Tab-separated table of N, CA and C in Angstrom:
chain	number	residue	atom	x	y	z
A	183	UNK	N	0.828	-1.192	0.000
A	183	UNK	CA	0.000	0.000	0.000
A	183	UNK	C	0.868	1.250	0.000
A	184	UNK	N	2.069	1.110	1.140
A	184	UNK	CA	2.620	2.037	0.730
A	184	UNK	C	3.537	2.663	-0.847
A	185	UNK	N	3.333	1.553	-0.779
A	185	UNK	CA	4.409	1.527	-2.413
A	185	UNK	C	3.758	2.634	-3.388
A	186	UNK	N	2.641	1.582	-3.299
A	186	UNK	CA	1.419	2.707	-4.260
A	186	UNK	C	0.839	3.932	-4.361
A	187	UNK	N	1.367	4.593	-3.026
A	187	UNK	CA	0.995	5.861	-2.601
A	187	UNK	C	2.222	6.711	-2.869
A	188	UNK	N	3.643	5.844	-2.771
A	188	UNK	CA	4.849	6.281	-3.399
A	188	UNK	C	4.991	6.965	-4.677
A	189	UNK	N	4.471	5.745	-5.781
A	189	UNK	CA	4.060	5.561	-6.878
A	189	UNK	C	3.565	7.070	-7.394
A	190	UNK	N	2.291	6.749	-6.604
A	190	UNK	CA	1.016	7.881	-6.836
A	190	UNK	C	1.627	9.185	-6.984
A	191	UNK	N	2.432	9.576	-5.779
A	191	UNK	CA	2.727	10.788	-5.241
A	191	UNK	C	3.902	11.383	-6.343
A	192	UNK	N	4.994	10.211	-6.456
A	192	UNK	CA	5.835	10.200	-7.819
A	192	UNK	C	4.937	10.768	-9.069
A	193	UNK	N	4.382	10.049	-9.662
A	193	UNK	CA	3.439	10.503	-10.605
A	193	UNK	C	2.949	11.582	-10.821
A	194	UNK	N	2.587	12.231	-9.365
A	194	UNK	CA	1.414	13.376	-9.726
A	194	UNK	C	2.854	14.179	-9.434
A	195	UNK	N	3.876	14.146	-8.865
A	195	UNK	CA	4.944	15.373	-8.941
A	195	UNK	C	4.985	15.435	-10.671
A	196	UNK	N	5.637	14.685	-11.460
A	196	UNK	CA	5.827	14.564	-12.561
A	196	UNK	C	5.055	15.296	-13.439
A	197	UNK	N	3.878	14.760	-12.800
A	197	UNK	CA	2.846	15.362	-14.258
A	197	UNK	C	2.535	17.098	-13.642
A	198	UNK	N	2.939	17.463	-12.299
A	198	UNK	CA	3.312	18.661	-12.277
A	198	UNK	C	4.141	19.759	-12.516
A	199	UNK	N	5.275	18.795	-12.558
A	199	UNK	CA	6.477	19.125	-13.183
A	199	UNK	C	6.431	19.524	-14.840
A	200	UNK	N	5.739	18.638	-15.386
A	200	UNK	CA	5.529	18.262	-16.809
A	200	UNK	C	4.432	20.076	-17.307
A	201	UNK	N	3.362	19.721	-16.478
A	201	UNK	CA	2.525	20.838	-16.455
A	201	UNK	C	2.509	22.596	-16.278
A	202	UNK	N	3.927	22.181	-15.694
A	202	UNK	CA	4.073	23.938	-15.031
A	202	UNK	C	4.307	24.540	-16.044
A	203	UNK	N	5.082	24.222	-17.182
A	203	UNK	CA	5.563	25.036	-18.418
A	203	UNK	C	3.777	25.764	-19.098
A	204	UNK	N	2.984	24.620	-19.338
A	204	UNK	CA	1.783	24.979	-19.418
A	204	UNK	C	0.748	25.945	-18.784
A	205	UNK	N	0.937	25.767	-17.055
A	205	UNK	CA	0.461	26.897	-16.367
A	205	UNK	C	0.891	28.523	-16.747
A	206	UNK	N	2.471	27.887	-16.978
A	206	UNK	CA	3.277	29.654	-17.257
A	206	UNK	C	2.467	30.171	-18.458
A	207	UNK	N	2.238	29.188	-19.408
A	207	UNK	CA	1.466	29.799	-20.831
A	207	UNK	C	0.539	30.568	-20.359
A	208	UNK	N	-0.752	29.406	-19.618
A	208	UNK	CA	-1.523	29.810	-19.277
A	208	UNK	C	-1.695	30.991	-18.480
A	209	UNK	N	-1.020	31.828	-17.354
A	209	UNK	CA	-0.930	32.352	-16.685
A	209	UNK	C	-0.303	33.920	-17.520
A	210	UNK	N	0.450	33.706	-18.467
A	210	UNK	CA	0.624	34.341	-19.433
A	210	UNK	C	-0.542	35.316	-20.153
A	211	UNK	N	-1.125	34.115	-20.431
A	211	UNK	CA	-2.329	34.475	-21.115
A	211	UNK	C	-3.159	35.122	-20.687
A	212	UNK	N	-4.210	34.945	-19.171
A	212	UNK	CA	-4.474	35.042	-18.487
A	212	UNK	C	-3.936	36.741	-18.199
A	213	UNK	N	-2.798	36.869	-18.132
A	213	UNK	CA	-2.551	38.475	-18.042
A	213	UNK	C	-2.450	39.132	-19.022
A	214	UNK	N	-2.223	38.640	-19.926
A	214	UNK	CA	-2.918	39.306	-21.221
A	214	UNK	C	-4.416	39.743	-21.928
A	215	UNK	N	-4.639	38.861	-21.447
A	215	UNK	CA	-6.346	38.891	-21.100
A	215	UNK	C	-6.530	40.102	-20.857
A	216	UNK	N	-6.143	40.559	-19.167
A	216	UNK	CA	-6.544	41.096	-18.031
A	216	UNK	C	-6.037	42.442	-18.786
A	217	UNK	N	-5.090	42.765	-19.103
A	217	UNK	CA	-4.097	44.035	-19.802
A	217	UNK	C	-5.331	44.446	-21.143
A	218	UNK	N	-5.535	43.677	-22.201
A	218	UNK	CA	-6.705	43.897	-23.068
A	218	UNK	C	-8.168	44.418	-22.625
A	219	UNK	N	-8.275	43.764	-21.435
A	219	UNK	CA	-9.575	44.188	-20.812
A	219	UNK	C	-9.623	45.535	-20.085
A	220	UNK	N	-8.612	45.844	-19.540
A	220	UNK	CA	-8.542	47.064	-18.648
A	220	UNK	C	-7.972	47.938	-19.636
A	221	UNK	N	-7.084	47.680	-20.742
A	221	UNK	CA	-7.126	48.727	-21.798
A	221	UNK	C	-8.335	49.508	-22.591
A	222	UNK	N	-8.889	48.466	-22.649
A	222	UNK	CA	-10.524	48.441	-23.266
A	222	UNK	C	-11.454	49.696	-22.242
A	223	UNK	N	-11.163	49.561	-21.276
A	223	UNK	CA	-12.040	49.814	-19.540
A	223	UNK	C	-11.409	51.380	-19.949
A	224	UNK	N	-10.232	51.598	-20.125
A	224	UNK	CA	-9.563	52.698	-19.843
A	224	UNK	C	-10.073	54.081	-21.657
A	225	UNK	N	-10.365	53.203	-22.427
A	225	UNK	CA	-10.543	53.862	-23.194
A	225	UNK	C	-12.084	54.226	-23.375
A	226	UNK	N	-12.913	53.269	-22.638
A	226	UNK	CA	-14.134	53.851	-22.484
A	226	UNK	C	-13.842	55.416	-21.847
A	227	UNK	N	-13.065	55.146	-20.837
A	227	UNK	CA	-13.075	56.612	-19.642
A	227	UNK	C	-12.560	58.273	-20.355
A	228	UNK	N	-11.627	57.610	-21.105
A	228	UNK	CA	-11.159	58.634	-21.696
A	228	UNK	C	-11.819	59.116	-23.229
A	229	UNK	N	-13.043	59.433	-23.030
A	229	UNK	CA	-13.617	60.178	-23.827
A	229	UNK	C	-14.089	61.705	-23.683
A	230	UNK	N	-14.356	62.686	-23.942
A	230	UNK	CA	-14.477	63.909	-24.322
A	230	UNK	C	-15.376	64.146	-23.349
A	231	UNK	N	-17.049	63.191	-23.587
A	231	UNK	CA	-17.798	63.474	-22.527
A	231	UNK	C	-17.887	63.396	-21.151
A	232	UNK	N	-16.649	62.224	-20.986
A	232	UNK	CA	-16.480	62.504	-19.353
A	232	UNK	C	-15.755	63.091	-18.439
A	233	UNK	N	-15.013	64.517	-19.711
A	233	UNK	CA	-14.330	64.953	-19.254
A	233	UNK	C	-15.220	66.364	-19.196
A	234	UNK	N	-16.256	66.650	-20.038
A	234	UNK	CA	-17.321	67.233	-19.344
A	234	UNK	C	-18.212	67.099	-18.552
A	235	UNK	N	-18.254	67.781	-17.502
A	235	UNK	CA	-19.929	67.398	-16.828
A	235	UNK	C	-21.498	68.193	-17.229
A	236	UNK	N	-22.081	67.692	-16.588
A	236	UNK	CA	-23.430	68.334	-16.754
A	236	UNK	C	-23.926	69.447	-16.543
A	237	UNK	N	-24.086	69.783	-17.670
A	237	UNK	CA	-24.369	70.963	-18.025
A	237	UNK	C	-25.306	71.791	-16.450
A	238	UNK	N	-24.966	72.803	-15.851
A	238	UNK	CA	-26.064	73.234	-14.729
A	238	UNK	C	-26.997	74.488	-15.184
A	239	UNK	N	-27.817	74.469	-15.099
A	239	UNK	CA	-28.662	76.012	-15.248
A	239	UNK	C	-28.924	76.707	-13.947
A	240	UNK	N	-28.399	78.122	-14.325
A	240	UNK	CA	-29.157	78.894	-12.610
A	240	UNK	C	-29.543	79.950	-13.628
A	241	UNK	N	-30.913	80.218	-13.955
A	241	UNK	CA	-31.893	81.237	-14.496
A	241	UNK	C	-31.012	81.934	-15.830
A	242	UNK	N	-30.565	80.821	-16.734
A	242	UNK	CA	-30.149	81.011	-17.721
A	242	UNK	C	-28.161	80.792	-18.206
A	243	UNK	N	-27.706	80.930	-16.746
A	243	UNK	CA	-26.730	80.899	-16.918
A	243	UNK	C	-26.436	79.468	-16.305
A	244	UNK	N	-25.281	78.997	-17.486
A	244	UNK	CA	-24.964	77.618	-17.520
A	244	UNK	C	-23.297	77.085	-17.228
A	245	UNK	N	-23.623	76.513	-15.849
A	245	UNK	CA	-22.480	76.260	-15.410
A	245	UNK	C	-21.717	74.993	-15.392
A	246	UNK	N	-20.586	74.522	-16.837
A	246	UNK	CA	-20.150	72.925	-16.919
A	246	UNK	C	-18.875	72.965	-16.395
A	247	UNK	N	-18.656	71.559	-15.468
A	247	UNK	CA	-17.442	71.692	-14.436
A	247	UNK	C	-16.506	70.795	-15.662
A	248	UNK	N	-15.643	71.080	-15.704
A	248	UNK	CA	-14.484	69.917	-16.372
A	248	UNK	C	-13.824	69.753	-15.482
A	249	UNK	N	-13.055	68.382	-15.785
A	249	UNK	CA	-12.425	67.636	-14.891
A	249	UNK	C	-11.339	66.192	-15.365
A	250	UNK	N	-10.273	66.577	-14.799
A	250	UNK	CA	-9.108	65.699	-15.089
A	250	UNK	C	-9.056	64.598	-14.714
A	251	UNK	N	-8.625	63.443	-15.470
A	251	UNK	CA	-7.946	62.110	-14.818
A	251	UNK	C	-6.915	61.612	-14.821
A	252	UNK	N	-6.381	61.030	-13.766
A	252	UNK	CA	-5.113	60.921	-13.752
A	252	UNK	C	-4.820	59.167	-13.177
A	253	UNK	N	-4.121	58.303	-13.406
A	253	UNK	CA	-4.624	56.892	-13.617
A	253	UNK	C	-3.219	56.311	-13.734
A	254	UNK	N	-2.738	54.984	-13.191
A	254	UNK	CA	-1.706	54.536	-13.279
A	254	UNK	C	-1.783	53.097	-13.278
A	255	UNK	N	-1.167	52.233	-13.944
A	255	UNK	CA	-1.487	50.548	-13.796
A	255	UNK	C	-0.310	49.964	-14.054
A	256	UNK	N	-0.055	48.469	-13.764
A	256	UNK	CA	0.440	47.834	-13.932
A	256	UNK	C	0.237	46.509	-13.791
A	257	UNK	N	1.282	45.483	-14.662
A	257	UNK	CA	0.771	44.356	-14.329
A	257	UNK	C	2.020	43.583	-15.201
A	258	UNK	N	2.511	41.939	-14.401
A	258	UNK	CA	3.371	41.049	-14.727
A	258	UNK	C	2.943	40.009	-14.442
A	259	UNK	N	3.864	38.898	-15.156
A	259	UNK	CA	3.821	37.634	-14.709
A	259	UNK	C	5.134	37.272	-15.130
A	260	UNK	N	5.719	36.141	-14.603
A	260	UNK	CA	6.745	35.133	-14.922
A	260	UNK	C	6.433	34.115	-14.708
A	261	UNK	N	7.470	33.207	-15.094
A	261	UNK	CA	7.836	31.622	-14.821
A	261	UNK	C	9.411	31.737	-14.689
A	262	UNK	N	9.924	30.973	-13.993
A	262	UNK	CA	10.994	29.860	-14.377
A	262	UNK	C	11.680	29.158	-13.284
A	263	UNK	N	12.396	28.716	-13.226
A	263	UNK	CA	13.304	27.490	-12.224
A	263	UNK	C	14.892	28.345	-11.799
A	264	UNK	N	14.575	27.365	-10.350
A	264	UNK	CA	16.409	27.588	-9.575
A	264	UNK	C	16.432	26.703	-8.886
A	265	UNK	N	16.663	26.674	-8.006
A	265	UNK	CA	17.491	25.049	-6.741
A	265	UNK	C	16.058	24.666	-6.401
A	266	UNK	N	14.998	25.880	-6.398
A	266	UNK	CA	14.251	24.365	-5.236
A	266	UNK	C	12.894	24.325	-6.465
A	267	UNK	N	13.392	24.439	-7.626
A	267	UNK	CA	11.916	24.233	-8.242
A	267	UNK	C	11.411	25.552	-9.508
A	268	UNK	N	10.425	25.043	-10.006
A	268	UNK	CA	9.893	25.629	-10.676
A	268	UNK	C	8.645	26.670	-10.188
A	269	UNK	N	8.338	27.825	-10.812
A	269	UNK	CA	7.486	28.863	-10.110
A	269	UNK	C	7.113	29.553	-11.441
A	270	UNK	N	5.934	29.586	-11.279
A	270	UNK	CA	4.756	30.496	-11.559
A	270	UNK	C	4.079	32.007	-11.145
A	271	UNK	N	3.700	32.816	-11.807
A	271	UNK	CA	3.146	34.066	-10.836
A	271	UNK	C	2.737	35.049	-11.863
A	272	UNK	N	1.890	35.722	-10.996
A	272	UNK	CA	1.018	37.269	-11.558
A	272	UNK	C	0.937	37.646	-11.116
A	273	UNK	N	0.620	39.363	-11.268
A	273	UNK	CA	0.129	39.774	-10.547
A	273	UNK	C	-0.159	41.103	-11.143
A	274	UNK	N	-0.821	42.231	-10.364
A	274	UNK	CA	-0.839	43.714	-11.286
A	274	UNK	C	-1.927	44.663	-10.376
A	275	UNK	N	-1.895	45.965	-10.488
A	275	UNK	CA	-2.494	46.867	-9.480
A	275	UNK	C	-2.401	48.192	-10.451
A	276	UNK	N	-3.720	48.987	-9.969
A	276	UNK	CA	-3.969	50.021	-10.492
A	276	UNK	C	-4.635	51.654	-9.143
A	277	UNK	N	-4.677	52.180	-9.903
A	277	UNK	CA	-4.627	53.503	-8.856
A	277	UNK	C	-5.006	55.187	-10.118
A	278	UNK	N	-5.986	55.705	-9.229
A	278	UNK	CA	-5.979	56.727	-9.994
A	278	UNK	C	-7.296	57.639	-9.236
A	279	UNK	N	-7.453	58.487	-9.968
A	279	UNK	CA	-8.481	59.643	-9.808
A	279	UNK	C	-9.116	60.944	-10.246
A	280	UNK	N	-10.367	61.963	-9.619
A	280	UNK	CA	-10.590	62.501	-10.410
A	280	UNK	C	-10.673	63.923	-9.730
A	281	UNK	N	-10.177	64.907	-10.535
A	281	UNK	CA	-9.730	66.148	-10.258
A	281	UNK	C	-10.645	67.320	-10.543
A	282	UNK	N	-11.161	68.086	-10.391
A	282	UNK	CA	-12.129	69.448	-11.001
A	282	UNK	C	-10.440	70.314	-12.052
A	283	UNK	N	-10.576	70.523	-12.861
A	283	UNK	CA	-9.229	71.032	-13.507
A	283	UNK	C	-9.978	72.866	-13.907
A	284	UNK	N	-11.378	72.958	-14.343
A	284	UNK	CA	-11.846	74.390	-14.346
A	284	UNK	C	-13.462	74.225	-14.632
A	285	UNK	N	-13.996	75.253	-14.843
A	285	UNK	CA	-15.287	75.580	-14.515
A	285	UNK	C	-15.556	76.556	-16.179
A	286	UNK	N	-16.775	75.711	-16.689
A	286	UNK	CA	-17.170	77.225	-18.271
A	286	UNK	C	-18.448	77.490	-17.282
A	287	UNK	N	-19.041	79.023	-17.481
A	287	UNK	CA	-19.742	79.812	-17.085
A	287	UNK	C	-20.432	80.254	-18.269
A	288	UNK	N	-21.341	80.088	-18.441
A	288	UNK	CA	-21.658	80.561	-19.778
A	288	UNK	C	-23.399	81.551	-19.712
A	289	UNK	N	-23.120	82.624	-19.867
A	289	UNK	CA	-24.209	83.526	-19.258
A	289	UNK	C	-25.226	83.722	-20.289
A	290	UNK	N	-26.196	84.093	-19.902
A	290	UNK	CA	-27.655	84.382	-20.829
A	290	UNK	C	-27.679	85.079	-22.170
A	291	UNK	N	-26.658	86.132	-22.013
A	291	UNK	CA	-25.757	86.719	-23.300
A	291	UNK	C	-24.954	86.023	-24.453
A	292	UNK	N	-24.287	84.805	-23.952
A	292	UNK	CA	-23.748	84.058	-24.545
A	292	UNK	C	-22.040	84.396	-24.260
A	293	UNK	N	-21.961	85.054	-23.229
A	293	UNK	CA	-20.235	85.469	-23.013
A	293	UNK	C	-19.991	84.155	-22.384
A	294	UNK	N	-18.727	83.421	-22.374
A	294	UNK	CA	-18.314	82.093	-21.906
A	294	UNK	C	-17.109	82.660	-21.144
A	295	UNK	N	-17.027	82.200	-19.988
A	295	UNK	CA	-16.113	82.622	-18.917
A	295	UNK	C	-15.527	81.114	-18.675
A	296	UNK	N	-14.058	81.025	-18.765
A	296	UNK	CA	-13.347	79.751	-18.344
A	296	UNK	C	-12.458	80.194	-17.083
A	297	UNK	N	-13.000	79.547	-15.634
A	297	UNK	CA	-12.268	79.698	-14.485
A	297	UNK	C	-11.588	78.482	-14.765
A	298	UNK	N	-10.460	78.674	-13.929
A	298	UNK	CA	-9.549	77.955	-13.834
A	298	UNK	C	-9.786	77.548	-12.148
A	299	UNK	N	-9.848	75.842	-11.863
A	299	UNK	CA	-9.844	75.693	-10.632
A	299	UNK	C	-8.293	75.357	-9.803
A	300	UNK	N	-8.475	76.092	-8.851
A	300	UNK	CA	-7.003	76.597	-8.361
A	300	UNK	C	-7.163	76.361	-7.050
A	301	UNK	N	-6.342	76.564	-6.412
A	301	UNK	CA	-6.760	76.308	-4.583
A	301	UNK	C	-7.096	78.006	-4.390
A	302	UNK	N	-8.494	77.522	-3.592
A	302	UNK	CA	-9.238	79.094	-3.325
A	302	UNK	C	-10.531	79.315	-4.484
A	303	UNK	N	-10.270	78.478	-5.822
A	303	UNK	CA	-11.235	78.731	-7.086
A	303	UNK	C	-12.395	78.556	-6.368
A	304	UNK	N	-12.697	77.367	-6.249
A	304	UNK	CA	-13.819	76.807	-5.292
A	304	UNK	C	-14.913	77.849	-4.464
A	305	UNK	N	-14.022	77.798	-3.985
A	305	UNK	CA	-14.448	78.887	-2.984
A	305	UNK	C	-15.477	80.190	-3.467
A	306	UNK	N	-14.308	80.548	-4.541
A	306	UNK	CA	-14.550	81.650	-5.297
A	306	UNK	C	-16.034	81.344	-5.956
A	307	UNK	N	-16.130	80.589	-6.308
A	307	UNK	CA	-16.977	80.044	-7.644
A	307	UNK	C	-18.184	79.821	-6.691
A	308	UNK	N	-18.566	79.487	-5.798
A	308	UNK	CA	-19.179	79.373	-5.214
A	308	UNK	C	-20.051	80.156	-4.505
A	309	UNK	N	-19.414	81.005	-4.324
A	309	UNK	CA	-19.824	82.180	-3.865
A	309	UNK	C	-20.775	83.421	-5.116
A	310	UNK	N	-20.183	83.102	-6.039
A	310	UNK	CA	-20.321	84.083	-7.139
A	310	UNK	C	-21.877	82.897	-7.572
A	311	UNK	N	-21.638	81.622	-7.558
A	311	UNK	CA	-23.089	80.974	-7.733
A	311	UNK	C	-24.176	81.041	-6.814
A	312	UNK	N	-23.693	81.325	-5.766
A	312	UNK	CA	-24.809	80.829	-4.565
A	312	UNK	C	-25.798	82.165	-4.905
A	313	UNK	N	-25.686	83.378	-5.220
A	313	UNK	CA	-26.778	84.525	-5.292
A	313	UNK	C	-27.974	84.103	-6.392
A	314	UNK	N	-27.270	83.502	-7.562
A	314	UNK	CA	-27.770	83.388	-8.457
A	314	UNK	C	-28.666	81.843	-8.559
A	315	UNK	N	-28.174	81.010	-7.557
A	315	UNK	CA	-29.043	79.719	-6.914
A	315	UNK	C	-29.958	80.009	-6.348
A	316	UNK	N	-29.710	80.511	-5.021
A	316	UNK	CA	-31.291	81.042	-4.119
A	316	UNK	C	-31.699	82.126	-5.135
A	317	UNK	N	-31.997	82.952	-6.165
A	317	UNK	CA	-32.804	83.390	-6.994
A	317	UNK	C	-33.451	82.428	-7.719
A	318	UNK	N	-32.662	81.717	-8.527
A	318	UNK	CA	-33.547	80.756	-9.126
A	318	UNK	C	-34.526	79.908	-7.996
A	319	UNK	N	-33.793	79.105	-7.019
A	319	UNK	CA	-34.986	78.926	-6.118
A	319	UNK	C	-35.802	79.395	-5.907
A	320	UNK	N	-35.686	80.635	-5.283
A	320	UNK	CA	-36.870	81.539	-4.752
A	320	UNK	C	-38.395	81.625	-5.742
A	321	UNK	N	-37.723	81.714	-7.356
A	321	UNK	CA	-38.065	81.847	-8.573
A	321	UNK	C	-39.349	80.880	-8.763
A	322	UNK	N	-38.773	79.590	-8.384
A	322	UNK	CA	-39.400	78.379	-8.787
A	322	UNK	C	-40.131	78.540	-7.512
A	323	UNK	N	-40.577	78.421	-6.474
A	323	UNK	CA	-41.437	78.665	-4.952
A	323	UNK	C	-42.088	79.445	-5.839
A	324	UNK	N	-42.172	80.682	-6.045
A	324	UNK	CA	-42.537	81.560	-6.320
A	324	UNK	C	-44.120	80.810	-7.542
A	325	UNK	N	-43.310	80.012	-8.580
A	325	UNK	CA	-43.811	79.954	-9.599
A	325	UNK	C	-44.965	79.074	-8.869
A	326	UNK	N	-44.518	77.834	-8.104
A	326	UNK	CA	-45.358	77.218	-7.548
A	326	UNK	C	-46.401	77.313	-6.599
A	327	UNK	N	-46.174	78.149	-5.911
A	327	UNK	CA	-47.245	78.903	-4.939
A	327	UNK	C	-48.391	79.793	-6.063
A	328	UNK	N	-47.682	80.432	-6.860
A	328	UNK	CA	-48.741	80.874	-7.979
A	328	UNK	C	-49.702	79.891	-9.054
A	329	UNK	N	-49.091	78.763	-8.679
A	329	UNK	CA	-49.798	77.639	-9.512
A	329	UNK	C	-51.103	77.027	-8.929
A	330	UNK	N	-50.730	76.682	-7.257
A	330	UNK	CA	-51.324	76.319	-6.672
A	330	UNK	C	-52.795	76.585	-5.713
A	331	UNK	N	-53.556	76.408	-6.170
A	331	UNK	CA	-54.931	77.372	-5.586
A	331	UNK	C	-54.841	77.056	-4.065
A	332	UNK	N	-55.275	78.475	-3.400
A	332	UNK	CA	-55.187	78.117	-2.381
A	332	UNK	C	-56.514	77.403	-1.831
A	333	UNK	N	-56.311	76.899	-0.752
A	333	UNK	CA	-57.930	76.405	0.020
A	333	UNK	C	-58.664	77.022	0.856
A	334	UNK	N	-59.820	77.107	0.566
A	334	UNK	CA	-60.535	77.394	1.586
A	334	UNK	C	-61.094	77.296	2.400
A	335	UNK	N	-61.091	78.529	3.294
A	335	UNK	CA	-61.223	78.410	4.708
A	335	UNK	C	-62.505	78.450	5.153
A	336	UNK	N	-63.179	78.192	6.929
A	336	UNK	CA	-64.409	78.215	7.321
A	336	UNK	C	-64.809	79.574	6.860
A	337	UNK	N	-64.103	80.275	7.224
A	337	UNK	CA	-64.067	81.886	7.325
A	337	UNK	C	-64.535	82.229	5.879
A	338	UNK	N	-63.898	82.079	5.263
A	338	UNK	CA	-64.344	82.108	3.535
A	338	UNK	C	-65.993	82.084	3.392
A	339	UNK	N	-66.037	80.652	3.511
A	339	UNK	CA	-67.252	80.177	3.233
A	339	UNK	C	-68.232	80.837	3.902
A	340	UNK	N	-68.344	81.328	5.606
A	340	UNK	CA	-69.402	81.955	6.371
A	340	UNK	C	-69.592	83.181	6.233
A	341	UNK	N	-68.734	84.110	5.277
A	341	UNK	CA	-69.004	85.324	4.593
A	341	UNK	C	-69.517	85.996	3.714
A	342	UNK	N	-69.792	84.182	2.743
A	342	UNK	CA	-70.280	84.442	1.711
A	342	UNK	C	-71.960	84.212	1.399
């Protein structure tokens, strides 16, 4: 019995031995794959429109944020042999993100203003929107309260 388990164990080293050249292909491949696919991934991102955003309206004037990406990847594999054996491996990692880079302003006139976002822009920009936000709010309340009939009261009715 033991022999056979000798045997066995012999065998399946072998045909692992035999196999690893195959895994390396495979494993090869496998990151090639992965490199095609995330190339693919990466060129969806980098298109025109997502480097614009959505368009905003505050009572005519239209405010689109642009915005940068910045993105880094990598990825390997090997194979091969030294004293204690043969080895296999992959591996690969990515990293990145997304930036406000400036601001178009584009007013009821049609003048187009390009801020540049800067440390402090923010701020800036914000401020110069917020008057022109609570107007449009106010605007829209406004519109809706005028839409809406009001109800009437006991008082109403016992006067009439």
């Amino acid at each position: 019995m033991k022999t056979r388990l000798v045997v066995v164990c012999i065998l399946a080293m072998g045909l692992l031995w035999m196999a690893s050249p195959v895994l390396a292909q495979q494993q090869i491949q496998e990151s090639a794959m992965f490199m095609e696919t995330l190339v693919t991934q990466i060129e969806k991102l980098l298109q025109a429109d997502n480097v614009l955003g959505t368009p905003l309206d505050f009572n005519g004037t239209k405010v689109v944020p642009v915005v940068g990406y910045c993105f880094g990847f990598g990825a390997g594999s090997g194979s091969g042999t030294d004293q204690k054996g043969q080895g296999v491996g992959a591996g690969g990692g990515a990293g990145g993100g997304i930036m406000p880079t400036s601001i178009l302003v584009i007013t009821p006139d049609g003048d187009v203003k390009v801020m540049t976002a800067k440390k402090g822009i923010i701020s800036d920009i914000m401020s110069s929107i917020t008057p022109i936000a609570l107007e449009a709010i106010k605007a829209k309340q406004q519109e809706k309260q005028a839409e809406t009939p009001e109800p009437e009261t006991s008082q109403d009715k016992s006067t009439e």
